[in-house]
Amino acid sequence: MFSKEEKESVYKVIYKRRDIRSFLSVPISKDIIHRILNAAHHAPSVGFMQPWNFIIISSEKIKEKLAWAADKERRALAIHYDGERETRFLGLKVEGIKEAPITICVTCDPARGGSHVLGRNSIPETDILSTACAIQNMWLAACAEGLALGWVSFYKKNDIRDILDIPLHIDPIALLSIGYTDEYPEKPILELANWEKRHPLEQLIYENKWGENKHQGD
Amino acid sequence: MFSKEEKESVYKVIYKRRDIRSFLSVPISKDIIHRILNAAHHAPSVGFMQPWNFIIISSEKIKEKLAWAADKERRALAIHYDGERETRFLGLKVEGIKEAPITICVTCDPARGGSHVLGRNSIPETDILSTACAIQNMWLAACAEGLALGWVSFYKKNDIRDILDIPLHIDPIALLSIGYTDEYPEKPILELANWEKRHPLEQLIYENKWGENKHQGD
């Protein structure tokens, strides 16, 4: 069903995708935005509940409020670090909401699909897992479109609900800033900043039971 | 960075991916399994915490135990449906664990990365969201490899922990059955079974505020 070249393109986008926090002010065409949202909408969801909504934020006024909420949370978190770790934390650029032409708030509605969503009765959090799959689809599609995307996870959910008029039972899962960039690193920026390293894959794989891996320690 | 053909391949895999519950017994090469796990491992994760592990289950004995746990949960859930909905529920094939040559249990370790994972202090569930992104990467890679994948979400987590010796603090997020298939539908099987329909994308998009969409109701 997939040629060698098509398969390689899929792996290419998976490996090239990065979390970006610096954006150019170049606008994004409506067609591209529609395509990446349609990619998100074709993610798997438990019981086909499709619990997501997408709020496209382009208003400068609202972007400023979102950036304020993210910065407030960043400053609050900095208080929990001390010494060298605090300095390094405050040196990290954690979002680019004001620079990016748009930020998309992806939400999850736990009530979508009614009271008996197939599969969600066993594992309730499958609704937010489905929403994360939609985000990953959107991210890969954006990357293939030549766009950069940054997942902002520094905020208090009720700040975001207040700013975007989101009902209290709806979960604002993520703020995704999207735009073109001229700073696209080969490796994750937290790896380049020596904040964390990528674990060797072999150490994460077990066979048939937790903790068993015949290739480990060879 | 991506040619037109490469971009089209990315959208193709996003649209072709399906949740499959029927598998052939044809084995999967170790190289392919390694490639799809490496795709999973290159998912985004909050604070680069990489909270996932992958337990590859090929033992017939353990697959039988997993299938038993899934069937027990299916029968328990059926009790909550009645009449026509119960008949339709029991008519759905919800997993193919015994048929598929392998099932991969993807877990999330909330303690990975220590006590101060960047970003996870604001939104703790970003660890399981990251794990869902890894699952979506694996799913797309498997699809591009010509493989079928089925996400089983019918189980009690402690049954799976018992069967696979998973520590109590580790979250068995998903069981993913993987194999070749000769039943690959064009549309989601819950859509073909008239269980749910795909929502029109336009109804899921808002602009700048929840509930606002100038294109809706045109």
XYZ file of C-alpha atoms in Angstrom:
436
model
C 0.000 0.000 0.000
C 2.965 2.326 0.670
C 5.964 2.568 -1.654
C 9.510 2.671 -0.284
C 9.603 6.450 -0.902
C 6.265 7.008 0.844
C 7.403 4.975 3.838
C 10.631 6.959 4.042
C 8.642 10.216 3.993
C 6.624 9.048 6.998
C 9.777 8.269 8.981
C 11.336 11.535 7.831
C 8.527 13.627 9.287
C 8.556 11.605 12.520
C 12.300 12.265 12.973
C 12.317 15.896 11.754
C 9.416 17.070 13.966
C 10.649 19.439 16.696
C 9.106 21.554 19.467
C 9.762 25.147 18.387
C 9.526 28.396 20.350
C 10.750 30.967 17.794
C 8.541 32.044 14.935
C 8.558 34.492 12.041
C 5.582 36.820 11.601
C 4.861 35.405 8.095
C 1.138 34.541 7.902
C -0.131 30.994 7.270
C -2.665 30.391 4.485
C -6.157 29.294 5.478
C -5.817 26.221 3.253
C -2.816 24.981 5.215
C -4.565 25.563 8.540
C -7.568 23.611 7.266
C -5.334 20.733 6.130
C -3.494 20.387 9.445
C -6.781 20.555 11.391
C -8.265 17.911 9.124
C -5.211 15.748 9.841
C -5.867 16.220 13.570
C -9.531 15.322 13.076
C -8.505 12.015 11.468
C -6.754 10.813 14.616
C -8.034 7.679 16.337
C -10.441 8.199 19.213
C -11.891 5.733 21.673
C -15.413 4.731 20.619
C -14.923 7.195 17.703
C -15.885 9.940 20.202
C -13.795 12.683 18.485
C -13.666 14.689 21.730
C -11.612 17.585 20.315
C -12.280 21.214 19.412
C -9.824 23.656 17.906
C -9.821 27.348 18.830
C -7.699 29.273 16.323
C -6.299 32.351 18.029
C -5.083 35.115 15.730
C -6.263 38.171 17.707
C -3.260 40.106 19.020
C -5.209 41.036 22.140
C -6.005 37.432 23.009
C -2.485 36.242 22.172
C -1.172 38.818 24.659
C -3.459 37.454 27.356
C -2.322 33.868 26.656
C 1.331 34.970 26.768
C 0.619 36.690 30.094
C -0.874 33.463 31.511
C 2.131 31.428 30.323
C 4.609 33.930 31.726
C 2.809 34.059 35.074
C 3.067 30.261 35.326
C 6.741 30.327 34.285
C 7.571 32.823 37.019
C 5.621 30.792 39.564
C 7.477 27.609 38.585
C 10.864 29.360 38.752
C 10.321 29.859 42.484
C 10.539 26.061 42.914
C 14.007 25.875 41.327
C 17.065 27.251 42.997
C 20.665 28.201 42.222
C 22.076 27.067 38.900
C 18.893 25.159 37.939
C 16.805 28.335 38.369
C 19.190 30.334 36.199
C 19.091 27.650 33.500
C 15.295 27.401 33.781
C 14.827 31.144 33.379
C 17.231 31.036 30.414
C 15.009 28.594 28.503
C 12.538 30.095 26.046
C 9.369 28.183 26.879
C 6.899 29.646 24.393
C 6.504 31.905 21.372
C 2.817 32.821 21.584
C 3.196 36.508 20.741
C 5.553 35.879 17.791
C 3.595 33.069 16.137
C 0.845 34.216 13.719
C -1.578 31.747 15.294
C -1.907 29.638 18.405
C -4.417 26.784 18.421
C -5.989 25.748 21.703
C -6.914 22.066 21.459
C -9.607 21.063 23.915
C -11.155 17.778 25.044
C -14.858 17.449 25.824
C -15.288 14.501 28.216
C -19.048 14.570 27.596
C -18.791 14.168 23.812
C -20.552 11.028 22.655
C -22.849 10.768 25.648
C -22.678 8.555 28.680
C -21.642 5.277 27.061
C -18.620 5.817 24.857
C -17.300 2.426 23.765
C -14.024 1.671 25.579
C -14.045 4.851 27.650
C -16.046 3.108 30.357
C -12.952 0.976 31.049
C -10.310 3.720 30.859
C -11.813 7.212 31.270
C -8.630 9.058 30.295
C -8.801 7.585 26.777
C -10.557 10.844 25.845
C -7.454 12.945 26.528
C -5.212 10.255 25.014
C -7.285 10.495 21.814
C -6.859 14.271 21.876
C -3.078 13.843 22.196
C -3.138 11.596 19.093
C -4.929 14.418 17.249
C -2.228 16.850 18.368
C 0.501 14.506 17.105
C -1.244 14.200 13.707
C -1.480 17.996 13.512
C 2.176 18.368 14.477
C 3.394 15.931 11.810
C 1.171 17.529 9.155
C 2.446 21.006 10.138
C 6.045 19.757 9.893
C 5.383 18.305 6.422
C 3.906 21.698 5.427
C 7.177 23.367 6.410
C 5.660 24.877 9.534
C 7.035 24.916 13.068
C 4.872 24.070 16.068
C 5.450 24.589 19.783
C 3.380 22.865 22.483
C 2.942 25.274 25.391
C 2.191 23.477 28.655
C 2.914 26.320 31.065
C -0.438 27.630 32.204
C -3.233 27.242 34.706
C -6.189 25.703 32.885
C -8.679 28.109 34.453
C -6.678 31.100 33.164
C -7.040 29.704 29.648
C -10.740 28.958 30.194
C -11.287 32.551 31.350
C -9.391 34.068 28.416
C -11.085 31.917 25.741
C -14.577 31.595 27.313
C -14.154 27.810 27.561
C -16.805 26.060 29.701
C -15.517 24.645 32.987
C -16.086 20.987 32.026
C -13.981 21.323 28.851
C -10.256 20.519 29.212
C -7.868 22.925 27.438
C -5.315 20.184 26.695
C -2.720 22.241 24.854
C -1.788 25.563 23.339
C -0.013 24.977 20.044
C 1.806 27.950 18.543
C 2.286 27.574 14.808
C 4.266 29.542 12.263
C 7.276 29.565 9.980
C 10.685 29.699 11.610
C 14.324 30.209 10.764
C 15.492 28.345 13.867
C 14.789 24.675 13.231
C 17.193 22.495 15.242
C 18.263 18.948 14.316
C 17.787 17.767 17.920
C 15.279 18.575 20.687
C 16.074 21.956 22.199
C 16.124 20.474 25.720
C 18.804 18.042 24.481
C 20.831 20.860 22.906
C 20.494 22.846 26.167
C 21.842 19.809 28.087
C 18.610 19.703 30.093
C 17.889 16.006 29.294
C 19.320 13.286 27.025
C 17.496 10.818 24.800
C 17.366 7.388 26.474
C 18.813 4.448 24.502
C 15.774 2.706 22.968
C 17.041 -0.765 23.947
C 16.684 0.099 27.638
C 12.995 0.870 27.161
C 12.030 -2.429 25.513
C 10.988 -5.522 27.450
C 9.875 -8.917 26.205
C 6.763 -10.644 27.506
C 7.253 -9.321 31.072
C 8.253 -6.015 32.647
C 12.018 -5.925 33.266
C 12.940 -8.773 30.912
C 15.131 -8.054 27.918
C 17.593 -10.599 26.656
C 19.527 -7.942 24.708
C 20.152 -5.715 27.702
C 23.553 -5.820 29.352
C 25.110 -7.733 26.408
C 12.279 20.758 3.580
C 9.507 18.414 2.346
C 8.738 17.887 -1.342
C 5.156 17.783 -2.601
C 5.382 13.967 -2.825
C 6.747 13.664 0.716
C 4.004 15.902 2.073
C 1.356 13.835 0.299
C 2.788 10.653 1.815
C 2.402 12.113 5.291
C -1.257 12.962 4.690
C -1.792 9.561 3.068
C -0.664 7.683 6.164
C -2.727 9.959 8.426
C -5.872 9.215 6.383
C -5.207 5.501 5.746
C -4.497 4.602 9.397
C -7.267 2.414 10.835
C -7.960 0.587 14.111
C -7.868 -3.100 13.161
C -9.062 -6.156 15.055
C -8.404 -8.970 12.545
C -4.902 -10.212 11.913
C -3.108 -12.891 9.909
C -0.630 -15.134 11.722
C 2.238 -14.011 9.411
C 5.212 -13.060 11.620
C 6.694 -9.545 11.668
C 10.450 -9.091 11.165
C 12.473 -7.818 14.105
C 13.769 -4.949 11.938
C 10.257 -3.643 11.373
C 9.402 -3.896 15.064
C 12.559 -1.969 15.900
C 11.705 0.732 13.360
C 8.158 1.305 14.634
C 9.387 1.398 18.251
C 12.066 3.902 17.301
C 9.343 6.016 15.667
C 7.409 5.874 18.958
C 10.537 6.830 20.894
C 10.900 9.974 18.751
C 7.555 11.375 19.886
C 7.501 14.672 21.759
C 7.461 14.459 25.543
C 7.033 17.149 28.154
C 10.412 18.173 29.573
C 11.874 15.471 27.249
C 10.895 12.970 29.988
C 10.345 10.029 27.551
C 8.066 8.284 30.070
C 7.348 5.222 27.913
C 8.338 1.550 27.943
C 7.376 -1.080 25.398
C 6.654 -4.675 26.400
C 6.612 -6.859 23.276
C 4.348 -9.834 23.920
C 4.828 -12.806 21.614
C 4.350 -15.650 24.134
C 1.155 -17.564 23.322
C 0.598 -18.182 27.019
C 0.735 -14.492 27.910
C -1.365 -13.483 24.895
C -4.047 -15.890 26.127
C -4.013 -14.233 29.536
C -4.337 -10.759 27.979
C -7.205 -11.951 25.785
C -8.869 -13.382 28.891
C -8.565 -10.011 30.677
C -10.014 -8.158 27.659
C -12.893 -10.612 27.300
C -13.702 -10.429 31.022
C -13.946 -6.627 30.743
C -16.045 -6.887 27.559
C -18.533 -9.187 29.292
C -18.649 -6.888 32.322
C -19.317 -3.844 30.117
C -22.045 -5.663 28.165
C -24.066 -5.845 31.379
C -24.395 -2.036 31.249
C -25.985 -2.064 27.793
C -29.448 -3.391 27.191
C -31.708 -4.471 24.342
C -30.570 -3.687 20.811
C -27.473 -1.758 21.993
C -26.283 -4.823 23.937
C -26.728 -7.100 20.906
C -24.811 -4.640 18.722
C -22.102 -4.253 21.380
C -21.621 -8.003 21.690
C -21.505 -8.221 17.882
C -18.513 -5.859 17.682
C -15.082 -7.489 17.556
C -13.160 -5.421 20.107
C -9.714 -7.021 19.934
C -7.526 -9.514 18.085
C -4.893 -10.285 20.725
C -4.739 -14.041 20.128
C -4.596 -13.729 16.316
C -1.950 -10.995 16.105
C 1.661 -12.252 16.156
C 2.565 -9.599 18.732
C 0.864 -7.232 21.125
C 2.848 -4.317 22.535
C 1.945 -2.967 25.956
C 2.901 0.712 26.063
C 3.389 1.984 29.592
C 3.914 5.394 31.191
C 6.235 5.899 34.154
C 5.095 9.036 36.015
C 8.370 9.029 37.991
C 10.636 9.123 34.925
C 12.819 12.212 34.950
C 12.634 12.788 38.686
C 10.599 15.212 40.690
C 10.961 18.331 38.546
C 10.079 17.533 34.949
C 9.891 20.789 32.991
C 6.246 21.581 32.181
C 4.816 18.575 34.012
C 4.617 20.617 37.208
C 1.886 22.690 35.552
C -0.081 19.857 33.907
C 0.690 16.459 35.468
C -1.145 14.433 32.820
C 1.309 15.639 30.152
C 3.147 12.354 30.846
C 0.282 10.226 29.517
C -0.360 12.726 26.707
C 3.287 12.285 25.651
C 2.809 8.513 25.720
C -0.255 8.860 23.465
C 1.870 10.847 20.986
C 4.348 7.936 20.987
C 1.492 5.523 20.265
C 0.313 7.678 17.350
C 3.848 7.758 15.901
C 4.047 3.968 16.209
C 0.634 3.575 14.592
C 1.524 5.755 11.588
C 4.887 3.997 11.165
C 3.179 0.593 11.348
C 0.647 1.700 8.723
C 3.449 2.881 6.421
C 5.125 -0.527 6.901
C 1.947 -2.217 5.642
C 1.021 -3.430 9.116
C -2.317 -3.215 10.888
C -2.615 -2.067 14.495
C -5.462 -2.311 16.969
C -5.600 -0.320 20.215
C -7.227 -2.457 22.900
C -8.725 -0.379 25.714
C -10.928 -3.040 27.278
C -9.157 -4.169 30.428
C -8.646 -3.486 34.094
C -5.176 -2.013 34.522
C -4.391 -4.203 37.512
C -5.159 -7.352 35.496
C -2.549 -6.220 32.945
C -0.076 -5.323 35.712
C -0.521 -8.799 37.228
C -0.093 -10.609 33.906
C 2.988 -8.633 32.807
C 4.627 -8.076 36.246
C 4.256 -4.302 35.846
C 4.928 -2.306 39.042
C 1.856 -0.664 40.589
C 3.038 2.909 39.946
C 3.473 2.268 36.196
C 0.446 2.981 33.980
C -0.282 0.372 31.273
C -1.669 2.973 28.842
C -2.505 0.689 25.923
C -2.307 -2.780 24.445
C -1.507 -2.506 20.753
C -2.002 -5.651 18.687
C 0.073 -5.596 15.513
C 0.171 -7.835 12.459
C -0.649 -8.129 8.786
C -4.300 -8.219 7.812
C -6.532 -8.898 4.837
C -9.359 -6.822 6.286
C -8.325 -3.200 5.950
C -11.380 -0.925 5.738
C -11.489 2.494 4.060
C -13.427 3.974 6.990
C -13.341 3.472 10.783
C -15.043 0.192 11.687
C -17.332 1.959 14.192
C -18.475 4.203 11.325
C -19.069 1.204 9.029
C -20.985 -0.503 11.878
C -23.176 2.641 12.208
C -22.011 3.002 15.808
C -20.851 6.629 15.382
C -20.379 9.115 12.512
C -17.470 11.453 11.827
C -18.365 15.017 12.896
C -18.083 17.742 10.237
C -14.725 19.445 10.913
C -16.229 22.943 10.550
C -18.385 22.393 13.632
C -15.287 21.690 15.728
C -13.401 24.872 14.854
C -13.767 28.133 16.745
C -12.026 31.451 16.245
C -10.445 33.389 19.122
C -13.182 32.332 21.595
C -15.067 29.142 22.419
C -18.331 28.983 20.437
C -17.401 31.606 17.840
C -17.133 30.579 14.206
C -18.093 32.924 11.431
C -18.347 30.030 8.954
C -20.842 28.039 10.994
C -24.485 28.206 10.010
C -23.702 29.775 6.618
